[in-house]
PDB file of C-alpha atoms in Angstrom:
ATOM      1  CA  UNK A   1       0.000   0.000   0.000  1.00 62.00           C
ATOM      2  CA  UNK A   2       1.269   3.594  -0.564  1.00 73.00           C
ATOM      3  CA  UNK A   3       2.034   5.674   1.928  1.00 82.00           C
ATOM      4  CA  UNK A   4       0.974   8.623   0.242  1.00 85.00           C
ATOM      5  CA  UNK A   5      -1.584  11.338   1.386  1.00 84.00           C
ATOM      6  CA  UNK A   6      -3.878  12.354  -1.376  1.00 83.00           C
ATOM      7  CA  UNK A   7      -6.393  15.176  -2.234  1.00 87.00           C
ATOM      8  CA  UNK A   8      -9.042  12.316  -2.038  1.00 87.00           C
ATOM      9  CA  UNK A   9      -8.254  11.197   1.561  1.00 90.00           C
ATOM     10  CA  UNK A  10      -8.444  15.143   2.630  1.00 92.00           C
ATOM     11  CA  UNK A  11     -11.805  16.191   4.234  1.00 91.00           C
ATOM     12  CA  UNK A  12     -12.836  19.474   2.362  1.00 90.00           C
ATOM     13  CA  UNK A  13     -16.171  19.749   2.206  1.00 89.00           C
ATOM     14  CA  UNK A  14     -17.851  22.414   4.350  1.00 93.00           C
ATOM     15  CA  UNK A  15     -21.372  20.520   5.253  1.00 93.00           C
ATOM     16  CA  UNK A  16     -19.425  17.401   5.774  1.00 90.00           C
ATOM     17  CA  UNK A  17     -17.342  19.403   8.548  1.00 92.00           C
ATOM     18  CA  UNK A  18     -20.781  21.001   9.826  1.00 94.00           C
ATOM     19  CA  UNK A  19     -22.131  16.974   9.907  1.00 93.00           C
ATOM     20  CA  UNK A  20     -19.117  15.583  11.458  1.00 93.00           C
ATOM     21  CA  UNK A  21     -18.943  18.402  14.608  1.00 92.00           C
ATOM     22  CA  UNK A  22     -22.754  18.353  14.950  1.00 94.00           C
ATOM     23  CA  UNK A  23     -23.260  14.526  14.672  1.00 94.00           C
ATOM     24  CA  UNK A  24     -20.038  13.007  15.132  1.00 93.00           C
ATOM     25  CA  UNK A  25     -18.640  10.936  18.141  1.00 95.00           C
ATOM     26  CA  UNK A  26     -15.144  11.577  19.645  1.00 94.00           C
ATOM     27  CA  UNK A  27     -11.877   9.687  20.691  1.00 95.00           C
ATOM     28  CA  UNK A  28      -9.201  11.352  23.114  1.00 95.00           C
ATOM     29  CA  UNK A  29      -5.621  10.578  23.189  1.00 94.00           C
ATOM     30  CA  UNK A  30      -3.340  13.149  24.640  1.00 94.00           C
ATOM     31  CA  UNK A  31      -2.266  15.335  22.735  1.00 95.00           C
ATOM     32  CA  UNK A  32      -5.243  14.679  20.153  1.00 96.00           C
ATOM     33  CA  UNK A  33      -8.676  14.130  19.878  1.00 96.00           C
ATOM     34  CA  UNK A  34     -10.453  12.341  16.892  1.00 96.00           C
ATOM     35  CA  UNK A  35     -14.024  13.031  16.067  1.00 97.00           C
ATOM     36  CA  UNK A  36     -15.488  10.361  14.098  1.00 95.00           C
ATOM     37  CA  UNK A  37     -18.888   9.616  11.831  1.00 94.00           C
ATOM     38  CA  UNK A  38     -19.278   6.664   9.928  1.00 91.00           C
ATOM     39  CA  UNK A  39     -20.548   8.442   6.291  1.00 87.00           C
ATOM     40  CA  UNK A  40     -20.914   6.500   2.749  1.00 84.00           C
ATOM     41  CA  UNK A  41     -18.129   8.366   0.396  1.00 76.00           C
ATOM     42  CA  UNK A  42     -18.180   8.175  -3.239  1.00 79.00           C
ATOM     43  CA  UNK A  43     -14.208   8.173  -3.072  1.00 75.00           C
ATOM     44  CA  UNK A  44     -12.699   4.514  -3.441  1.00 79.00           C
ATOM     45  CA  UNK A  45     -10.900   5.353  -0.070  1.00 82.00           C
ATOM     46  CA  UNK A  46     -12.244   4.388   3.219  1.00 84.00           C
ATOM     47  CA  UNK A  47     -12.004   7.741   5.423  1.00 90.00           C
ATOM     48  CA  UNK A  48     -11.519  11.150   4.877  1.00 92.00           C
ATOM     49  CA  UNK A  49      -9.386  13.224   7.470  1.00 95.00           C
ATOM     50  CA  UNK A  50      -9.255  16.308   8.492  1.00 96.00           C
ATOM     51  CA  UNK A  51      -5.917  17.782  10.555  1.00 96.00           C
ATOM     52  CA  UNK A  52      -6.494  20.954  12.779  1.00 95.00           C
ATOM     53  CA  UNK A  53      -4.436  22.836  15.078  1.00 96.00           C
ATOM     54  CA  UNK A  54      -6.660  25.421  16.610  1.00 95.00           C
ATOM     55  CA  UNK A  55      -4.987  28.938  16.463  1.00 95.00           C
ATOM     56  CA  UNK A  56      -6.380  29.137  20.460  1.00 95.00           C
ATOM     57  CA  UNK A  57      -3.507  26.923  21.662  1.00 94.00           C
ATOM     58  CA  UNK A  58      -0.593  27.309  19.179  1.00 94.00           C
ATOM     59  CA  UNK A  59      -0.658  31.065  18.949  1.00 94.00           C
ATOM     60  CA  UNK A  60       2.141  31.083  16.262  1.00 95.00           C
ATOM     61  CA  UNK A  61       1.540  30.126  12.905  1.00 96.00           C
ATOM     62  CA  UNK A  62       5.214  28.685  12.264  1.00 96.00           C
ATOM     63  CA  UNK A  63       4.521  26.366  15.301  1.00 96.00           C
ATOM     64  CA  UNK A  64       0.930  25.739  13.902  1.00 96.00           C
ATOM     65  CA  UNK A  65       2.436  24.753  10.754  1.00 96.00           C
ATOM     66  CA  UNK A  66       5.229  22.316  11.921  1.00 96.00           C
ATOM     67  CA  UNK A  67       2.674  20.617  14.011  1.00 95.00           C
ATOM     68  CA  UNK A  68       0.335  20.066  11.223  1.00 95.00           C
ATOM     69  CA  UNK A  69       3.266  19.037   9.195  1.00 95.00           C
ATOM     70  CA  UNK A  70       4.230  16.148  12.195  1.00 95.00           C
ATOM     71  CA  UNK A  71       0.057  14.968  12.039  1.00 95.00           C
ATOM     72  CA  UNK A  72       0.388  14.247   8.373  1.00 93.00           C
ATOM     73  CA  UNK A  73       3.622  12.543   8.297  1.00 94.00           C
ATOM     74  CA  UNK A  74       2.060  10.312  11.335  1.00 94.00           C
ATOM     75  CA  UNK A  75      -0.796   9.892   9.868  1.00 93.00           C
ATOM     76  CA  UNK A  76       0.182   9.062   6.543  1.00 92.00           C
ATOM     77  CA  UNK A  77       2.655   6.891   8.035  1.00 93.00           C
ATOM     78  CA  UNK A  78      -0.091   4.603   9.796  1.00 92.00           C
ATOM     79  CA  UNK A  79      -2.902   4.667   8.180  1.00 90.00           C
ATOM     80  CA  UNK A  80      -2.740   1.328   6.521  1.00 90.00           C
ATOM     81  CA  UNK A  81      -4.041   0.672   9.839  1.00 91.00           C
ATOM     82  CA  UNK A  82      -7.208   2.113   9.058  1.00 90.00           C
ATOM     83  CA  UNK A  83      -7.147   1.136   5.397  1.00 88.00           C
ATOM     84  CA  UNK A  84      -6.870  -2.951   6.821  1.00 89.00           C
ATOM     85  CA  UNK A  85      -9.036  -3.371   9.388  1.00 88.00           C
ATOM     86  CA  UNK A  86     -12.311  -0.780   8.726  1.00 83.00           C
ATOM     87  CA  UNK A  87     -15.195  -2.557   6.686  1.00 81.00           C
ATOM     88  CA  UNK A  88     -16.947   1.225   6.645  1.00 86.00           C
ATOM     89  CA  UNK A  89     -16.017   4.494   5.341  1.00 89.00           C
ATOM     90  CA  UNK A  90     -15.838   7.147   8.066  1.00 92.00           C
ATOM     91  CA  UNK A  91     -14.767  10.744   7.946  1.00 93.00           C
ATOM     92  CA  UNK A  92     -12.502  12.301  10.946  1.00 94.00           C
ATOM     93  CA  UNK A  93     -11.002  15.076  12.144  1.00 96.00           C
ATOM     94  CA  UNK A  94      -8.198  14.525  14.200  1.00 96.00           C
ATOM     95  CA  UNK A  95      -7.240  17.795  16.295  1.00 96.00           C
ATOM     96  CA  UNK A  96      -4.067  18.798  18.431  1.00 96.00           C
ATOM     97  CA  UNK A  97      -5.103  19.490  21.693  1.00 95.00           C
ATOM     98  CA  UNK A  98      -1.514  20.327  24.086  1.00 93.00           C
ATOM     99  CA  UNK A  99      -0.158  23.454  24.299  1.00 92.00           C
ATOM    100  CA  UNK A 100       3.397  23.225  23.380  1.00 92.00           C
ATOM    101  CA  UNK A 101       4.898  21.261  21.080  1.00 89.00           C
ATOM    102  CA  UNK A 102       5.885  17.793  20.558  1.00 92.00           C
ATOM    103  CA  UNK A 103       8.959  15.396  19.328  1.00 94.00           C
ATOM    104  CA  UNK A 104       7.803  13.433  15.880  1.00 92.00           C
ATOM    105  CA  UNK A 105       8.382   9.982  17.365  1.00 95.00           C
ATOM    106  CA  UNK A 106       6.377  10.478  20.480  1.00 94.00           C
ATOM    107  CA  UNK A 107       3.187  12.141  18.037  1.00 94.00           C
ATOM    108  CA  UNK A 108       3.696   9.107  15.684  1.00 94.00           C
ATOM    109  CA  UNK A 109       3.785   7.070  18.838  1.00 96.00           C
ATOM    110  CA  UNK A 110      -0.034   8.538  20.487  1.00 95.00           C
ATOM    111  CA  UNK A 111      -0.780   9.040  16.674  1.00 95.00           C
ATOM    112  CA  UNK A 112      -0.659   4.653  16.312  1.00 96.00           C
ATOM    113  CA  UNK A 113      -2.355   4.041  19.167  1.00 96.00           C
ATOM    114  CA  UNK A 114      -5.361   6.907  19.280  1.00 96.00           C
ATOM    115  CA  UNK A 115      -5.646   4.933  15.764  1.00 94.00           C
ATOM    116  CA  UNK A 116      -5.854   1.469  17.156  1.00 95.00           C
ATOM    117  CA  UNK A 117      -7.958   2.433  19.272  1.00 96.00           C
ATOM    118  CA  UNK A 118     -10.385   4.035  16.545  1.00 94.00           C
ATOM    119  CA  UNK A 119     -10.374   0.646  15.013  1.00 93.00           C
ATOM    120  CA  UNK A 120     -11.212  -0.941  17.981  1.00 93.00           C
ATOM    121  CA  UNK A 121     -14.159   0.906  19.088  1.00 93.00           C
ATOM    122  CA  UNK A 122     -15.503   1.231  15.679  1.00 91.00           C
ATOM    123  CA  UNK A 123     -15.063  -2.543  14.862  1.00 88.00           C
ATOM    124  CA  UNK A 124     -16.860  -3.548  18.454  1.00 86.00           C
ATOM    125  CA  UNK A 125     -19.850  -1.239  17.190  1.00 78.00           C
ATOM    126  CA  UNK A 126     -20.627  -3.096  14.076  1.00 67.00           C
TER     127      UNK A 126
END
């Protein structure tokens, strides 16, 4: 599988955001949370995700930036995870929620297990 991060897999739409914080259940993990809604896509690829940083914690954009820049590279990094083990499509948003920043190996660390544990509550509901 590629361990690429496509415009596909990127949540853009604007009422799907609206759906997702309205409807959506959530998953915490220090430092993120994951807000999750099990959706039929017309894309071939299971999820969609979303990666936020709210400007509220991480007052400076360059810090904003590196952070979101860490999130994808997790992400993207474990996602076949996801990809493996979910029968559904789902979209998420998966938000920083510390104040100061973090190392890339302990996010990819807290990234792998917020998503095991994503697969695990979503497989135990169906």
């Amino acid at each position: 599988m590629l361990q690429t991060f496509t415009k596909e897999e990127r949540l853009t739409n604007k009422k799907l955001f609206e759906q997702l914080f309205s409807e959506g259940k959530q998953l915490k993990i220090f430092p993120f949370r994951l807000v999750y809604l099990p959706k039929k896509l017309e894309i071939p690829t299971p999820v969609q995700v979303a990666l936020a940083v709210p400007k509220r914690l991480i007052k400076k954009a360059v810090q904003r930036n590196r952070i979101k820049r860490q999130m994808r590279e997790t992400y993207r990094t474990n996602k076949h995870l996801i990809y493996s083990n979910c029968t559904e499509s789902y979209i998420l948003i998966i938000t920083f929620i510390d104040i100061k920043e973090w190392k890339s190996e302990a996010l990819g660390e807290k990234m792998k297990i917020l998503i095991e544990k994503f697969i695990s509550v979503v497989n135990e509901n169906t």
